[in-house]
Amino acid sequence: MGVLDHVSEYFDCSSHGSSKRHKSLQTVNVRVLIDCEGCERKVRRALEGMKGVRDVTIEANAQKVTVVGYVEPNRVVARIIHRTGKRAELYPFVPYDVVAHPYASGVYDNRAPVGYVRNTEYDPHVSRLARASSTEVRYTTAFSDENASGCVIM
């Protein structure tokens, strides 16, 4: 490290006086109805012009837009709605193997792409079994009709 680098650290006021927090690099998945190549082009142009966006990937079959960059998820959704006029929401589906009970009420969705189910981690409207702990699962399966040796009284 040279003398000028050492001295410049003392006079650099960009990192010390700034109270603005830097956004972290993140991946945002958004669900947007994409019918044709024109819709895809319109969504791509709206997002590529956004400050902080590094990469835009569009999967038309899954109705999924993936944005990588220094952006906030809510601002990405708002930008798509404002610039394209299309309805957009944060992508509500996660891979099948991430959810503990993929066939519980409120988790399985016919509209989800193959291999995906609805994300229930933060949704209070889905069944409690979808978010159940291992203790709750043991109690609910102990008295199940499929578990013949679980309860002798039945």
XYZ file of C-alpha atoms in Angstrom:
154
model
C 0.000 0.000 0.000
C 1.484 3.309 -1.107
C 1.733 6.526 0.808
C -1.024 8.161 -1.248
C -3.421 5.275 -0.558
C -2.720 5.532 3.158
C -3.233 9.315 3.221
C -6.374 9.135 1.049
C -8.084 6.892 3.615
C -7.969 9.749 6.132
C -9.521 12.221 3.712
C -12.177 9.919 2.259
C -15.496 11.167 3.597
C -17.757 9.036 1.396
C -17.865 6.052 3.744
C -17.774 7.836 7.117
C -20.306 10.625 6.745
C -22.831 8.716 4.683
C -25.736 7.290 6.635
C -27.269 5.764 3.493
C -27.193 1.976 3.566
C -26.133 0.125 0.452
C -28.512 -2.435 -0.998
C -27.258 -5.982 -1.139
C -27.153 -8.083 -4.283
C -30.262 -10.225 -4.387
C -32.433 -12.296 -6.678
C -36.079 -11.275 -7.026
C -38.633 -13.619 -8.597
C -41.805 -12.010 -9.939
C -44.885 -13.636 -11.432
C -46.108 -11.811 -14.553
C -48.574 -12.988 -17.204
C -46.535 -13.179 -20.424
C -48.558 -14.109 -23.502
C -46.237 -13.382 -26.420
C -42.777 -12.186 -27.411
C -44.012 -8.591 -27.374
C -45.009 -8.889 -23.702
C -41.650 -10.450 -22.925
C -39.809 -7.628 -24.699
C -41.874 -4.987 -22.886
C -41.121 -6.493 -19.448
C -37.426 -6.907 -20.287
C -37.073 -3.257 -21.394
C -38.882 -1.999 -18.297
C -36.529 -3.882 -15.992
C -33.240 -3.431 -17.836
C -33.656 0.347 -17.588
C -34.023 0.148 -13.816
C -31.097 1.342 -11.711
C -29.185 -1.494 -10.010
C -30.420 -4.325 -12.253
C -27.606 -6.658 -13.362
C -29.507 -9.462 -15.120
C -33.068 -10.197 -16.246
C -34.199 -13.748 -17.040
C -37.713 -14.468 -18.290
C -39.343 -17.916 -18.271
C -42.519 -17.402 -20.308
C -43.883 -20.931 -19.678
C -43.653 -20.547 -15.899
C -44.840 -16.886 -16.002
C -41.687 -16.065 -14.034
C -39.276 -13.131 -14.271
C -35.989 -13.346 -12.350
C -34.136 -10.116 -11.628
C -30.610 -10.111 -10.187
C -29.181 -6.876 -8.886
C -29.028 -4.269 -6.178
C -32.799 -3.749 -6.081
C -35.714 -3.949 -3.664
C -38.406 -6.561 -4.464
C -41.339 -4.163 -4.018
C -39.765 -1.616 -6.369
C -39.296 -4.278 -9.053
C -42.972 -5.245 -8.857
C -44.047 -1.593 -8.899
C -41.846 -0.896 -11.932
C -43.385 -3.771 -13.912
C -46.919 -2.649 -13.065
C -46.201 1.000 -13.871
C -44.226 0.502 -17.109
C -46.127 -2.406 -18.668
C -49.612 -2.165 -17.178
C -49.499 -5.883 -16.382
C -50.474 -7.439 -13.078
C -47.389 -8.564 -11.193
C -46.688 -10.114 -7.800
C -43.744 -11.687 -6.036
C -43.431 -15.276 -7.236
C -45.598 -17.321 -4.833
C -44.231 -20.774 -5.695
C -41.231 -22.684 -4.347
C -39.781 -26.057 -5.371
C -41.729 -29.105 -4.191
C -38.986 -30.444 -1.904
C -38.652 -27.216 0.131
C -42.089 -27.551 1.768
C -42.585 -30.127 4.537
C -46.198 -31.003 3.558
C -46.716 -30.268 -0.154
C -50.250 -31.732 -0.282
C -51.628 -29.922 2.772
C -54.594 -27.641 2.293
C -53.498 -24.314 0.821
C -50.082 -25.511 -0.312
C -50.851 -27.574 -3.400
C -51.971 -25.352 -6.272
C -53.146 -26.549 -9.693
C -51.902 -23.309 -11.281
C -48.330 -23.867 -10.098
C -45.750 -25.064 -12.629
C -44.727 -28.713 -12.526
C -42.538 -29.404 -9.496
C -43.637 -26.281 -7.592
C -46.081 -25.627 -4.739
C -47.288 -22.447 -3.024
C -44.879 -20.844 -0.558
C -46.578 -20.995 2.860
C -43.838 -19.675 5.076
C -45.342 -16.219 5.571
C -48.947 -16.776 4.491
C -51.337 -16.876 7.497
C -54.281 -18.084 5.381
C -53.006 -21.607 4.718
C -53.635 -24.604 6.913
C -51.581 -24.955 10.089
C -50.434 -28.422 9.024
C -48.440 -26.860 6.201
C -46.332 -24.990 8.771
C -46.478 -27.670 11.478
C -43.493 -28.603 13.572
C -42.351 -32.205 13.959
C -44.188 -32.547 17.311
C -47.483 -31.463 15.772
C -46.952 -33.840 12.863
C -46.415 -36.783 15.244
C -49.694 -36.082 17.034
C -51.723 -35.614 13.866
C -50.354 -38.763 12.211
C -50.722 -40.888 15.390
C -54.511 -40.792 15.052
C -54.612 -41.069 11.281
C -56.602 -43.810 9.537
C -53.499 -44.756 7.547
C -51.536 -45.507 10.731
C -53.119 -48.788 11.860
C -50.704 -49.441 14.722
C -50.739 -45.839 15.987
C -53.702 -46.162 18.296
C -55.046 -49.475 19.561
C -58.279 -47.895 20.851
C -59.434 -47.075 17.331
